[in-house]
């Protein structure tokens, strides 16, 4: 189970679904880390940067579930894991989304084998760019487990 959790979290980290989160705006003049930000400034969060930050992850640039496992193989969630953003406007559906990701993934993996077709070549991980990042269409062989 810790490994499944680590894989799901690593997929979310690398998938980087909402790279710029949702834009916000300062409601009053604000000081942040020495910067003066006037009222009415549009604030764009760079979640991509946090999710790949060197020094925050054991393997910042590679897909590796070890990013979420300690030496004993237990699941750990580093502070820099914030695909749902952070602060008072953090995703309201985070709890539901995390529960669903776990339940859907384990149910599907228990019932089916997912096989990359031999003639499909290497997977193309280049995302389809938009407000959200999504995967390119692909074919997958799905086999009922006996
Ligand atoms: C993997 C799935 C999801 C991801 C990665 C995600 C990500 C995000 C992000 C990055 C934001 C912007 C937070 C900000 O403004 O700083 C957001 C906002 C929001 N999300 Fe999600 N979300 C997911 C699923 C869901 C689900 C399932 C629901 C509802 C059932 C939901 C409801 C909301 C709502 C209502 C907001 C606006 C919160 C606010 O402005 O106060 N999200 N989400």
Short mmCIF file of C-alpha atoms and ligand atoms in Angstrom, two decimals:
data_model
loop_
_atom_site.label_atom_id
_atom_site.label_comp_id
_atom_site.label_asym_id
_atom_site.label_seq_id
_atom_site.Cartn_x
_atom_site.Cartn_y
_atom_site.Cartn_z
CA UNK A 1 0.00 0.00 0.00
CA UNK A 2 2.75 2.57 0.77
CA UNK A 3 4.24 1.82 -2.64
CA UNK A 4 0.89 2.31 -4.42
CA UNK A 5 0.47 5.63 -2.60
CA UNK A 6 4.00 6.62 -3.63
CA UNK A 7 3.29 5.74 -7.29
CA UNK A 8 0.03 7.74 -7.34
CA UNK A 9 1.72 10.77 -5.77
CA UNK A 10 4.68 10.52 -8.14
CA UNK A 11 2.28 10.39 -11.12
CA UNK A 12 0.62 13.57 -9.81
CA UNK A 13 4.01 15.25 -9.30
CA UNK A 14 5.26 14.44 -12.81
CA UNK A 15 1.85 14.95 -14.50
CA UNK A 16 1.79 18.50 -13.11
CA UNK A 17 -1.86 18.83 -14.11
CA UNK A 18 -2.40 22.46 -13.09
CA UNK A 19 1.06 24.02 -13.70
CA UNK A 20 0.04 27.61 -12.91
CA UNK A 21 -2.75 26.72 -10.48
CA UNK A 22 -5.49 29.39 -10.59
CA UNK A 23 -4.58 33.07 -10.86
CA UNK A 24 -5.09 35.22 -7.77
CA UNK A 25 -4.99 38.95 -7.05
CA UNK A 26 -3.73 40.89 -4.01
CA UNK A 27 -6.60 42.55 -2.13
CA UNK A 28 -4.24 45.02 -0.34
CA UNK A 29 -0.66 46.32 -0.57
CA UNK A 30 1.51 43.37 0.46
CA UNK A 31 5.14 42.79 1.55
CA UNK A 32 6.53 39.35 0.76
CA UNK A 33 10.18 38.35 1.31
CA UNK A 34 11.33 41.91 0.76
CA UNK A 35 9.14 42.52 -2.30
CA UNK A 36 6.40 45.15 -2.31
CA UNK A 37 3.33 43.92 -4.16
CA UNK A 38 0.69 46.63 -4.73
CA UNK A 39 -3.03 46.00 -4.25
CA UNK A 40 -4.64 44.62 -7.42
CA UNK A 41 -1.56 42.73 -8.70
CA UNK A 42 -2.29 39.45 -10.48
CA UNK A 43 -0.40 36.61 -8.77
CA UNK A 44 0.46 33.54 -10.83
CA UNK A 45 1.74 30.53 -8.89
CA UNK A 46 4.41 28.38 -10.49
CA UNK A 47 3.53 24.91 -9.23
CA UNK A 48 5.80 23.32 -11.88
CA UNK A 49 8.79 24.89 -10.19
CA UNK A 50 7.82 23.55 -6.73
CA UNK A 51 7.05 20.06 -8.01
CA UNK A 52 10.50 19.82 -9.68
CA UNK A 53 12.53 21.91 -7.21
CA UNK A 54 16.07 20.61 -6.75
CA UNK A 55 16.79 20.19 -3.04
CA UNK A 56 13.16 19.29 -2.30
CA UNK A 57 13.12 15.92 -4.08
CA UNK A 58 15.48 12.94 -4.16
CA UNK A 59 14.90 12.66 -7.93
CA UNK A 60 13.45 16.03 -9.01
CA UNK A 61 13.58 15.41 -12.77
CA UNK A 62 12.82 11.68 -13.04
CA UNK A 63 9.74 9.58 -12.44
CA UNK A 64 10.66 7.70 -9.28
CA UNK A 65 8.20 6.69 -6.51
CA UNK A 66 11.20 6.73 -4.11
CA UNK A 67 10.48 10.46 -3.90
CA UNK A 68 7.65 9.51 -1.53
CA UNK A 69 9.28 6.64 0.41
CA UNK A 70 11.62 6.78 3.40
CA UNK A 71 14.46 4.32 4.10
CA UNK A 72 12.01 1.86 5.73
CA UNK A 73 9.76 1.92 2.65
CA UNK A 74 7.06 3.92 4.48
CA UNK A 75 5.10 6.58 2.61
CA UNK A 76 6.14 10.20 3.23
CA UNK A 77 4.64 13.34 1.68
CA UNK A 78 7.26 16.10 1.27
CA UNK A 79 6.10 19.67 1.89
CA UNK A 80 6.81 20.52 -1.74
CA UNK A 81 4.04 18.17 -2.93
CA UNK A 82 1.42 20.78 -3.80
CA UNK A 83 -0.39 19.87 -7.04
CA UNK A 84 -3.56 21.13 -5.31
CA UNK A 85 -1.86 24.46 -4.53
CA UNK A 86 -1.58 25.72 -0.91
CA UNK A 87 -2.97 28.26 1.52
CA UNK A 88 -6.54 29.42 2.16
CA UNK A 89 -7.59 28.87 -1.49
CA UNK A 90 -6.15 25.36 -1.78
CA UNK A 91 -8.27 22.99 -3.92
CA UNK A 92 -11.52 22.31 -2.08
CA UNK A 93 -11.73 18.85 -3.67
CA UNK A 94 -8.26 17.68 -2.52
CA UNK A 95 -9.58 15.15 0.02
CA UNK A 96 -12.11 13.72 -2.43
CA UNK A 97 -9.62 13.67 -5.33
CA UNK A 98 -6.94 11.87 -3.27
CA UNK A 99 -9.44 9.29 -2.02
CA UNK A 100 -10.75 8.68 -5.55
CA UNK A 101 -7.27 8.41 -7.06
CA UNK A 102 -6.40 5.71 -4.53
CA UNK A 103 -9.67 3.76 -4.80
CA UNK A 104 -9.85 3.92 -8.62
CA UNK A 105 -6.19 2.95 -9.06
CA UNK A 106 -6.20 -0.05 -6.69
CA UNK A 107 -9.56 -1.29 -8.02
CA UNK A 108 -8.41 -1.09 -11.65
CA UNK A 109 -5.02 -2.68 -10.92
CA UNK A 110 -6.67 -5.49 -8.95
CA UNK A 111 -9.06 -6.35 -11.79
CA UNK A 112 -7.00 -5.59 -14.90
CA UNK A 113 -3.51 -5.81 -16.35
CA UNK A 114 -2.46 -2.71 -18.31
CA UNK A 115 -0.12 -3.65 -21.14
CA UNK A 116 1.75 -1.25 -23.40
CA UNK A 117 1.31 -2.71 -26.95
CA UNK A 118 4.56 -4.09 -28.38
CA UNK A 119 4.10 -2.26 -31.70
CA UNK A 120 3.31 1.11 -30.08
CA UNK A 121 6.92 2.33 -29.82
CA UNK A 122 8.05 4.39 -26.85
CA UNK A 123 5.36 6.39 -25.03
CA UNK A 124 5.38 10.11 -25.87
CA UNK A 125 5.20 11.97 -22.56
CA UNK A 126 4.95 15.44 -24.15
CA UNK A 127 1.80 16.91 -22.59
CA UNK A 128 -1.05 18.59 -24.44
CA UNK A 129 -0.61 22.19 -23.27
CA UNK A 130 -3.56 24.25 -22.04
CA UNK A 131 -4.64 25.76 -18.73
CA UNK A 132 -4.33 22.15 -17.59
CA UNK A 133 -1.76 19.67 -18.86
CA UNK A 134 -3.19 16.42 -20.19
CA UNK A 135 -1.66 13.34 -21.86
CA UNK A 136 -1.70 12.79 -25.61
CA UNK A 137 -4.16 10.11 -26.75
CA UNK A 138 -2.65 6.61 -26.67
CA UNK A 139 -3.69 2.97 -27.03
CA UNK A 140 -3.34 0.52 -24.16
CA UNK A 141 -4.12 -3.21 -23.96
CA UNK A 142 -6.32 -3.92 -20.95
CA UNK A 143 -6.60 -7.57 -19.88
CA UNK A 144 -8.92 -9.01 -17.25
CA UNK A 145 -6.89 -10.68 -14.49
CA UNK A 146 -7.89 -14.32 -14.04
C1 LIG B 1 -6.36 15.55 -9.16
C2 LIG B 1 -7.43 16.35 -9.12
C3 LIG B 1 -7.38 17.82 -8.82
C4 LIG B 1 -6.34 18.73 -8.90
C5 LIG B 1 -4.89 18.47 -9.32
C6 LIG B 1 -6.88 20.01 -8.48
C7 LIG B 1 -6.14 21.19 -8.43
C8 LIG B 1 -6.66 22.43 -8.05
C9 LIG B 1 -5.89 23.65 -8.02
C10 LIG B 1 -4.41 23.79 -8.36
C11 LIG B 1 -6.73 24.63 -7.61
C12 LIG B 1 -6.39 26.13 -7.46
C13 LIG B 1 -6.08 26.49 -6.02
C14 LIG B 1 -5.71 27.93 -5.88
O1 LIG B 1 -6.52 28.79 -6.29
O2 LIG B 1 -4.62 28.26 -5.38
C15 LIG B 1 -8.04 24.05 -7.38
C16 LIG B 1 -9.14 24.74 -6.94
C17 LIG B 1 -10.37 24.17 -6.70
N1 LIG B 1 -10.69 22.84 -6.84
FE1 LIG B 1 -9.44 21.36 -7.46
N2 LIG B 1 -8.22 19.88 -8.17
C18 LIG B 1 -8.56 18.55 -8.35
C19 LIG B 1 -9.80 17.97 -8.11
C20 LIG B 1 -10.90 18.64 -7.62
C21 LIG B 1 -12.18 18.03 -7.30
C22 LIG B 1 -12.48 16.53 -7.46
C23 LIG B 1 -13.00 19.03 -6.87
C24 LIG B 1 -14.44 18.99 -6.40
C25 LIG B 1 -15.10 17.89 -6.12
C26 LIG B 1 -12.24 20.26 -6.89
C27 LIG B 1 -12.73 21.49 -6.51
C28 LIG B 1 -12.01 22.67 -6.49
C29 LIG B 1 -12.57 23.97 -6.10
C30 LIG B 1 -14.01 24.25 -5.65
C31 LIG B 1 -11.53 24.91 -6.22
C32 LIG B 1 -11.59 26.41 -5.92
C33 LIG B 1 -11.17 26.67 -4.47
C34 LIG B 1 -11.14 28.16 -4.14
O3 LIG B 1 -10.95 28.98 -5.02
O4 LIG B 1 -11.31 28.51 -2.95
N3 LIG B 1 -10.97 19.99 -7.35
N4 LIG B 1 -7.96 22.69 -7.65
#
